[in-house]
PDB file of C-alpha atoms in Angstrom:
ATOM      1  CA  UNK A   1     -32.776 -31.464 -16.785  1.00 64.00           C
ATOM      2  CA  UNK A   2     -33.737 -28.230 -18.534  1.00 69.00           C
ATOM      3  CA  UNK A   3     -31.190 -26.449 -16.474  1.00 70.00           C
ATOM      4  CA  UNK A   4     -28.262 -29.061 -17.692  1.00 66.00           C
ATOM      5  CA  UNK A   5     -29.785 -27.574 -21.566  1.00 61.00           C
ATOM      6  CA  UNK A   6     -30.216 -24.218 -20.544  1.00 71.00           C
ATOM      7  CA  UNK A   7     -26.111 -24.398 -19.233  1.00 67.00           C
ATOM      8  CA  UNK A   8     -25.283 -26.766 -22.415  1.00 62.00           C
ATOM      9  CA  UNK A   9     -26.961 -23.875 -24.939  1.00 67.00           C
ATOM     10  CA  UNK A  10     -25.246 -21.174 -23.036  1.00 69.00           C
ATOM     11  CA  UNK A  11     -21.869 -22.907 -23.730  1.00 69.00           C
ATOM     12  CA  UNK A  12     -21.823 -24.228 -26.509  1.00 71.00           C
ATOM     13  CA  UNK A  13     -24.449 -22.894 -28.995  1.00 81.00           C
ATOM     14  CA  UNK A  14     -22.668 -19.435 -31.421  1.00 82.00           C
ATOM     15  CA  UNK A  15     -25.032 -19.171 -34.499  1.00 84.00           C
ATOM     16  CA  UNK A  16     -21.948 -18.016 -36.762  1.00 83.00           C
ATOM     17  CA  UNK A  17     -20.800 -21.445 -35.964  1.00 85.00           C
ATOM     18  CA  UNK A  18     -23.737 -23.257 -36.995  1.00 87.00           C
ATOM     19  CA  UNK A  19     -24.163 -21.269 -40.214  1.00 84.00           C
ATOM     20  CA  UNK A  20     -20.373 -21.954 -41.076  1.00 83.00           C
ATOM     21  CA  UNK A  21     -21.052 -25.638 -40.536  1.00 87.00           C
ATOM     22  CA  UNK A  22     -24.208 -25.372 -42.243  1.00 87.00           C
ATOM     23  CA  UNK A  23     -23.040 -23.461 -45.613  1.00 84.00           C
ATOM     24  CA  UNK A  24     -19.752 -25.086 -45.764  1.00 84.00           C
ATOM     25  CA  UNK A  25     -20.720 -28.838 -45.032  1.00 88.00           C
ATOM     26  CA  UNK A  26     -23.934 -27.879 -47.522  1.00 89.00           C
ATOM     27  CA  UNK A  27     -21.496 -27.031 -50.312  1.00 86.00           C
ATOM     28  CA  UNK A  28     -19.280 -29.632 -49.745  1.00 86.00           C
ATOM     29  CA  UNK A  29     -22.179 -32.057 -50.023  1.00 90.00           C
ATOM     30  CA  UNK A  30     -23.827 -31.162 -53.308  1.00 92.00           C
ATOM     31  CA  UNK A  31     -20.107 -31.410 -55.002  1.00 90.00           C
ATOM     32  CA  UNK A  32     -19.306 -35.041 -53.024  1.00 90.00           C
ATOM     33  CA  UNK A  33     -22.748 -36.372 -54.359  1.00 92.00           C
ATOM     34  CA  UNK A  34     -23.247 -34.593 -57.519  1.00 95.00           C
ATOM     35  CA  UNK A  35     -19.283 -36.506 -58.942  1.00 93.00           C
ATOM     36  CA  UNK A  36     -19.984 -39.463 -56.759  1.00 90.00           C
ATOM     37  CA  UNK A  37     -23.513 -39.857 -59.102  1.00 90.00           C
ATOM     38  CA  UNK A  38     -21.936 -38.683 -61.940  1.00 91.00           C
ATOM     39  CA  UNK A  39     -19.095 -41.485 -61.729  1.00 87.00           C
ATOM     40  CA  UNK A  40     -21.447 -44.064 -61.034  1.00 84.00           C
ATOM     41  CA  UNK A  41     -23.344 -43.326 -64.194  1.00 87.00           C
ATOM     42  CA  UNK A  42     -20.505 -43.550 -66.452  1.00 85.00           C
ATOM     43  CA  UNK A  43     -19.448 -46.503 -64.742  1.00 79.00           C
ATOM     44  CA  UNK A  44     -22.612 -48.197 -65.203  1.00 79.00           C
ATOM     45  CA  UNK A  45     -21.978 -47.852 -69.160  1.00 81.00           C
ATOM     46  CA  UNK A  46     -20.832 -51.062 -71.034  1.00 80.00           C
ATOM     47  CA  UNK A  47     -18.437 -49.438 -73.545  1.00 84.00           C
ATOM     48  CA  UNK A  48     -16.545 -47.472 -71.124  1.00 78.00           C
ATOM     49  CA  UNK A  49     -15.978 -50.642 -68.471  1.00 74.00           C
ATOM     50  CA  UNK A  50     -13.225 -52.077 -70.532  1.00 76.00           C
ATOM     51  CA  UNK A  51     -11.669 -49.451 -69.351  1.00 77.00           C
ATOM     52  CA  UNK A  52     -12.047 -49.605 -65.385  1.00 74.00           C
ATOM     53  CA  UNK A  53      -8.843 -50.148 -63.741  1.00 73.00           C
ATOM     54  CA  UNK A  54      -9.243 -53.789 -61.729  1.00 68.00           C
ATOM     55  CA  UNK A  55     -12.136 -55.369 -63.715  1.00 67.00           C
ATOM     56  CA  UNK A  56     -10.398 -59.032 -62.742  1.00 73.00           C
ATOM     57  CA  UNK A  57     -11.689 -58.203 -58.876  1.00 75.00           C
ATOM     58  CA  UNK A  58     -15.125 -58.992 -58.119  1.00 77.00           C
ATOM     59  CA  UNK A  59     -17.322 -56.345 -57.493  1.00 78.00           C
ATOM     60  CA  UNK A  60     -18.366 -55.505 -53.796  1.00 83.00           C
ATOM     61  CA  UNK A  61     -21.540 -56.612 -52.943  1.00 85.00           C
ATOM     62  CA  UNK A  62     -25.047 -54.823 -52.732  1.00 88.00           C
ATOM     63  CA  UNK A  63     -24.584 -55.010 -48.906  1.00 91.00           C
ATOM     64  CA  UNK A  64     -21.389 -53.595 -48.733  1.00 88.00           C
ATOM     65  CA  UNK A  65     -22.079 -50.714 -51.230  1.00 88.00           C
ATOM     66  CA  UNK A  66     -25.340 -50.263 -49.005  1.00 91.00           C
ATOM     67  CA  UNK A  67     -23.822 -49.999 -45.803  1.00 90.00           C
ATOM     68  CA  UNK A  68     -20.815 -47.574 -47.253  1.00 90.00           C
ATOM     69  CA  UNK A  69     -22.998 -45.009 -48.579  1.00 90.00           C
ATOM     70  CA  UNK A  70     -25.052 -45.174 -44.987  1.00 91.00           C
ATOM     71  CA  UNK A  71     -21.837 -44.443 -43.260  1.00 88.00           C
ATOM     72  CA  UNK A  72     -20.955 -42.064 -45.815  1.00 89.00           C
ATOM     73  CA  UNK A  73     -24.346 -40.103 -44.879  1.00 89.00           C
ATOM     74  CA  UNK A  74     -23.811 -40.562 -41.342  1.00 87.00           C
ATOM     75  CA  UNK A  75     -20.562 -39.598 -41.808  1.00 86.00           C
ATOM     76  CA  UNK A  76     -21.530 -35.955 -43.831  1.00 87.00           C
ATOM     77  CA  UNK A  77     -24.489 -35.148 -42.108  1.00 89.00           C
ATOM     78  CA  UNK A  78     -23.188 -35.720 -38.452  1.00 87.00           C
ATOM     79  CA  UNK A  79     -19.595 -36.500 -37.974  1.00 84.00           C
ATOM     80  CA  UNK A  80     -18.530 -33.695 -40.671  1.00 86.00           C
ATOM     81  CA  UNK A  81     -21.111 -30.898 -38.906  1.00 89.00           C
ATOM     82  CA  UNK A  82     -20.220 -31.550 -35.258  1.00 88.00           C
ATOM     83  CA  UNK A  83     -16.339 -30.801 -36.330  1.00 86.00           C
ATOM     84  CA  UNK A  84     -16.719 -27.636 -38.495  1.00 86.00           C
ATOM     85  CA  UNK A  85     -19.134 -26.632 -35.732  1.00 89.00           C
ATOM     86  CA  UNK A  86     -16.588 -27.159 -33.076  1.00 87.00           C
ATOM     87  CA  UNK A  87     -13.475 -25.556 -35.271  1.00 86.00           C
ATOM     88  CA  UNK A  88     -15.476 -21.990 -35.919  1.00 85.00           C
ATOM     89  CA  UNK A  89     -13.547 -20.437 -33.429  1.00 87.00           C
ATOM     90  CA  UNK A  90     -10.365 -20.774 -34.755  1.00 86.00           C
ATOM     91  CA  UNK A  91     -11.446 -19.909 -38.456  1.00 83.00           C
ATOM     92  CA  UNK A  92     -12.719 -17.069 -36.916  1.00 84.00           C
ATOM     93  CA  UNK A  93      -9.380 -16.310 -35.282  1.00 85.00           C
ATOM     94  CA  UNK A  94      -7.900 -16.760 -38.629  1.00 82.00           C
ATOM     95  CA  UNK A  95     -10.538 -14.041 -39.912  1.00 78.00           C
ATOM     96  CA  UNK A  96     -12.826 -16.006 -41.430  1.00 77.00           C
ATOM     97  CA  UNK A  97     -16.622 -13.987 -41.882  1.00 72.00           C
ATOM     98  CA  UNK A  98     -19.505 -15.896 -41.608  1.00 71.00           C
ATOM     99  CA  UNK A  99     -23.003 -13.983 -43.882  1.00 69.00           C
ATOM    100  CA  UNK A 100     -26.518 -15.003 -42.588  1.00 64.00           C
ATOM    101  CA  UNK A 101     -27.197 -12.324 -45.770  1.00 66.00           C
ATOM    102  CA  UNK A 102     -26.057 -14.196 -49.125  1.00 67.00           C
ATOM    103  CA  UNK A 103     -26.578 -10.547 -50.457  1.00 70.00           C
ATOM    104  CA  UNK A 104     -23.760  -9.366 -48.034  1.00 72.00           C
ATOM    105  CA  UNK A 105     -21.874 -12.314 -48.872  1.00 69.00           C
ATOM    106  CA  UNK A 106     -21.433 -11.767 -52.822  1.00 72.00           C
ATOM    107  CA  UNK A 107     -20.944  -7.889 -51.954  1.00 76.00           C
ATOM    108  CA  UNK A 108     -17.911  -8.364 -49.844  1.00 78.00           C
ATOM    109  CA  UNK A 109     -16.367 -10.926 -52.691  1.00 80.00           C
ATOM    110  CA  UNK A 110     -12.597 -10.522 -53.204  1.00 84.00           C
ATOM    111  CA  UNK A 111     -11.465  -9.696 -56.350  1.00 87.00           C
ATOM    112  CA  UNK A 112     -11.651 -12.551 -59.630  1.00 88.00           C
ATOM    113  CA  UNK A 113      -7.790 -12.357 -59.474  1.00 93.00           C
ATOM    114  CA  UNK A 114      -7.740 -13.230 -55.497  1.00 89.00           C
ATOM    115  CA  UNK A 115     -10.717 -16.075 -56.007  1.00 88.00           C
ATOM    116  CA  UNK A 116      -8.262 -17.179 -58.540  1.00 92.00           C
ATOM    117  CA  UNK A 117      -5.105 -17.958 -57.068  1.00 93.00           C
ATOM    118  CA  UNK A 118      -6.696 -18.751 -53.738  1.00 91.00           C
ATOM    119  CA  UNK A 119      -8.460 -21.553 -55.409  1.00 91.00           C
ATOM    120  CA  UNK A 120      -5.527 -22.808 -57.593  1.00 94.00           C
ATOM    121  CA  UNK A 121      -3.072 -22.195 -53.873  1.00 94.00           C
ATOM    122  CA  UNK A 122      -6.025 -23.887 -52.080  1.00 91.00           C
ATOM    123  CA  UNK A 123      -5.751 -27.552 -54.405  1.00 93.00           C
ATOM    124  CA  UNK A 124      -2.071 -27.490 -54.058  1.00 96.00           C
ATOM    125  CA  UNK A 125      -2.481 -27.060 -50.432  1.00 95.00           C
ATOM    126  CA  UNK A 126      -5.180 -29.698 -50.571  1.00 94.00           C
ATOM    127  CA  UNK A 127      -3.105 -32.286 -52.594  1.00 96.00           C
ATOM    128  CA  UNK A 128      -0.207 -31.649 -50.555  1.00 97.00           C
ATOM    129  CA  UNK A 129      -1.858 -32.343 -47.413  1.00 96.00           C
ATOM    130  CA  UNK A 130      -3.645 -35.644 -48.918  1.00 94.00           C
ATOM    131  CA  UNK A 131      -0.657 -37.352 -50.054  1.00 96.00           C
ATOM    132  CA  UNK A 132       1.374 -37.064 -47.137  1.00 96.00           C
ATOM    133  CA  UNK A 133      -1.236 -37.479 -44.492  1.00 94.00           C
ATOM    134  CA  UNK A 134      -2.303 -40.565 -46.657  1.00 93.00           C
ATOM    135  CA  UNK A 135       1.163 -41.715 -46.914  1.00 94.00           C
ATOM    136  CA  UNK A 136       1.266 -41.536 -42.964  1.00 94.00           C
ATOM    137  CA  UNK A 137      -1.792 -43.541 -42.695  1.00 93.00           C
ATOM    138  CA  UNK A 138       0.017 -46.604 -44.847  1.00 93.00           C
ATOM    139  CA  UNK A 139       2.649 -46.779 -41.894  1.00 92.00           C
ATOM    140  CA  UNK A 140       2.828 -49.860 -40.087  1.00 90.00           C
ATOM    141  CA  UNK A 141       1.728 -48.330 -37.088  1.00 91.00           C
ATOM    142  CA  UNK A 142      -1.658 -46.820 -38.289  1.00 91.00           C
ATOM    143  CA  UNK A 143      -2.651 -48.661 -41.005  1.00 92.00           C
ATOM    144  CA  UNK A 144      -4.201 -51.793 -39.450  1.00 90.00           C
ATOM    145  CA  UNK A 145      -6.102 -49.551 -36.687  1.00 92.00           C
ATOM    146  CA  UNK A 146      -7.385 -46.670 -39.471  1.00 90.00           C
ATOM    147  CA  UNK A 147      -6.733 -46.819 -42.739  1.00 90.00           C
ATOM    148  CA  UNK A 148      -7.219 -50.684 -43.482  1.00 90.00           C
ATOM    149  CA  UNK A 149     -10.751 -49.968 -43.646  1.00 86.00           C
ATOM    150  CA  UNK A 150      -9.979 -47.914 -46.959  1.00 86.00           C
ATOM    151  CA  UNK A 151      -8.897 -50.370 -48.274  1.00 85.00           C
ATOM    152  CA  UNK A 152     -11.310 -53.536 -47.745  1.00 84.00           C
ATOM    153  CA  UNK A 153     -13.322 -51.888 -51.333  1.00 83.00           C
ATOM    154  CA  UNK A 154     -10.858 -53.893 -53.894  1.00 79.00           C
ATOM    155  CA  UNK A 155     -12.459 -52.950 -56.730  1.00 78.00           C
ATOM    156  CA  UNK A 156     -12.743 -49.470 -57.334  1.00 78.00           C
ATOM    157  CA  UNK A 157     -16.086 -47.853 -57.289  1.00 82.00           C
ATOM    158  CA  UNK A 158     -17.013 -44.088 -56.443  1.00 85.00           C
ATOM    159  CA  UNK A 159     -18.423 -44.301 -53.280  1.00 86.00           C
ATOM    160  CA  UNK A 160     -15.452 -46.287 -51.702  1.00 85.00           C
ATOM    161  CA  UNK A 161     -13.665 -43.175 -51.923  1.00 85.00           C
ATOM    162  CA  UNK A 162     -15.221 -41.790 -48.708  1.00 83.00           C
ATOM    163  CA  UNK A 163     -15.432 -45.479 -46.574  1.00 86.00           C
ATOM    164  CA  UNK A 164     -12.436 -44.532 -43.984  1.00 86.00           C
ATOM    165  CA  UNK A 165     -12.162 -44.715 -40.244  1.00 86.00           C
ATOM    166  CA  UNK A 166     -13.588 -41.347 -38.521  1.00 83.00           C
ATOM    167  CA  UNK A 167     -10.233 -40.516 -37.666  1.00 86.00           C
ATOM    168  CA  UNK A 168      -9.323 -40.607 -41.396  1.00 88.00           C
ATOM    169  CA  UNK A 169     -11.614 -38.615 -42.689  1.00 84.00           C
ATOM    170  CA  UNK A 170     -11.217 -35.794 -40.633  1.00 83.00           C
ATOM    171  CA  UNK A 171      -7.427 -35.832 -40.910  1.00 87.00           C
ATOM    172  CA  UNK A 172      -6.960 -36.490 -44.080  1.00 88.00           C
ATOM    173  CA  UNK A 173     -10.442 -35.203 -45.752  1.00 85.00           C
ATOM    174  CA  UNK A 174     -11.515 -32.704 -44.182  1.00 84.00           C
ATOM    175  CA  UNK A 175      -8.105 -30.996 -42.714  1.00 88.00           C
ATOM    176  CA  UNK A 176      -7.118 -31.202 -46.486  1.00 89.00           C
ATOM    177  CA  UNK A 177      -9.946 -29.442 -47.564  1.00 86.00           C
ATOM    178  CA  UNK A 178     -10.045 -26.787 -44.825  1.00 85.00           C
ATOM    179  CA  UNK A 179      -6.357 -26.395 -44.616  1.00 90.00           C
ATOM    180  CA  UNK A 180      -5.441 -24.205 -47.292  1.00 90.00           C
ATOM    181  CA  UNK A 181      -8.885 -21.305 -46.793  1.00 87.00           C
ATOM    182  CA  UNK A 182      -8.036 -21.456 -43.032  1.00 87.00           C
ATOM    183  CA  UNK A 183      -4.430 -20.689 -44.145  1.00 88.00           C
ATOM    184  CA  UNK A 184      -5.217 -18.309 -46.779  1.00 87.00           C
ATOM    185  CA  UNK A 185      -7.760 -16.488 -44.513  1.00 83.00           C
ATOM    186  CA  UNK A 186     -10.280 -16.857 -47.424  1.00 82.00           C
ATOM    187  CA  UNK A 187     -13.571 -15.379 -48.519  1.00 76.00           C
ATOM    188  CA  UNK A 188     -16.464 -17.761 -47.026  1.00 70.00           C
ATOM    189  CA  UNK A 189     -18.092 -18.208 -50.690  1.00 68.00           C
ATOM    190  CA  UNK A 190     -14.195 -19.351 -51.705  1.00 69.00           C
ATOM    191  CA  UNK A 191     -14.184 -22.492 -49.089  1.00 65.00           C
TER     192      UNK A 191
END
């Protein structure tokens, strides 16, 4: 057995790959959770539910809310890791730097002029991705085996914006939100 880890470890483990998935999935965390809570407190304000979009549908249950933001966890804090993990290499290929030093990080910053128009080419890229990969997932073909589940919140709350099929959320999610750096060959502080 601790020959099988000793081979598995020799294989597969590359420290700039954790660290990517590490800082990246971090980052991408604290600004999922930080809206999501931030939503859900406004929403939970009398005067501004008259003007929620679908107030007619009931409300999901306790239950359902409670099992959607376990799967959401499970969904950032293991599905999300294992796949930036796993596409390193090809960031890498695309010239991607990975900084165990966050002082070597901030010194090798592009320009505010580059962070600028990679971030505003990065949302377009982003968008553009979204709404046709989430116009693909309403075909006939795919929605009943992946992106049904979407769609089982009927009232809108926060959290149900993440409850999607694995499958989903990495194409549509997380390739969205990749797509563009990976494309643009971005800074790491600019993912």
């Amino acid at each position: 057995m601790e020959g099988l880890v000793e081979t598995l470890r020799e294989r597969f483990w590359d420290p700039e790959a954790f660290t990517f998935a590490l800082g990246v999935n971090t980052i991408l965390l604290v600004i999922f959770w930080f809206f999501i809570g931030y939503y859900h407190v406004l929403a939970s304000f009398p005067q501004l539910q008259k003007y929620q979009i679908e107030l007619r549908l009931p409300y999901p249950s306790k239950e359902k809310i409670r099992a959607t933001v376990l799967e959401t966890i499970l969904n950032h804090l293991l599905i999300r890791p294992i796949l930036l993990y796993f596409t390193w290499p090809l960031f890498k290929y695309c010239g991607v730097e990975v900084y165990t030093d966050i002082g070597d990080a901030f010194n090798t910053l592009p320009s505010r002029w580059t962070i600028f128009w990679q971030v505003i080419v990065c949302m377009q890229v982003d968008d553009f991705w979204f709404y046709w990969s989430h116009r693909l997932l309403h075909h006939r073909w795919v929605y009943k085996y992946i992106h049904k589940k979407h769609h089982e919140f009927r009232h809108s709350i926060p959290i149900a914006v993440e409850h999607a099929h694995p499958i989903e959320d990495f194409v549509s999610n997380t390739v969205s939100t990749l797509l563009g750096p990976l494309l643009l060959e971005c800074h790491t502080l600019v993912l």
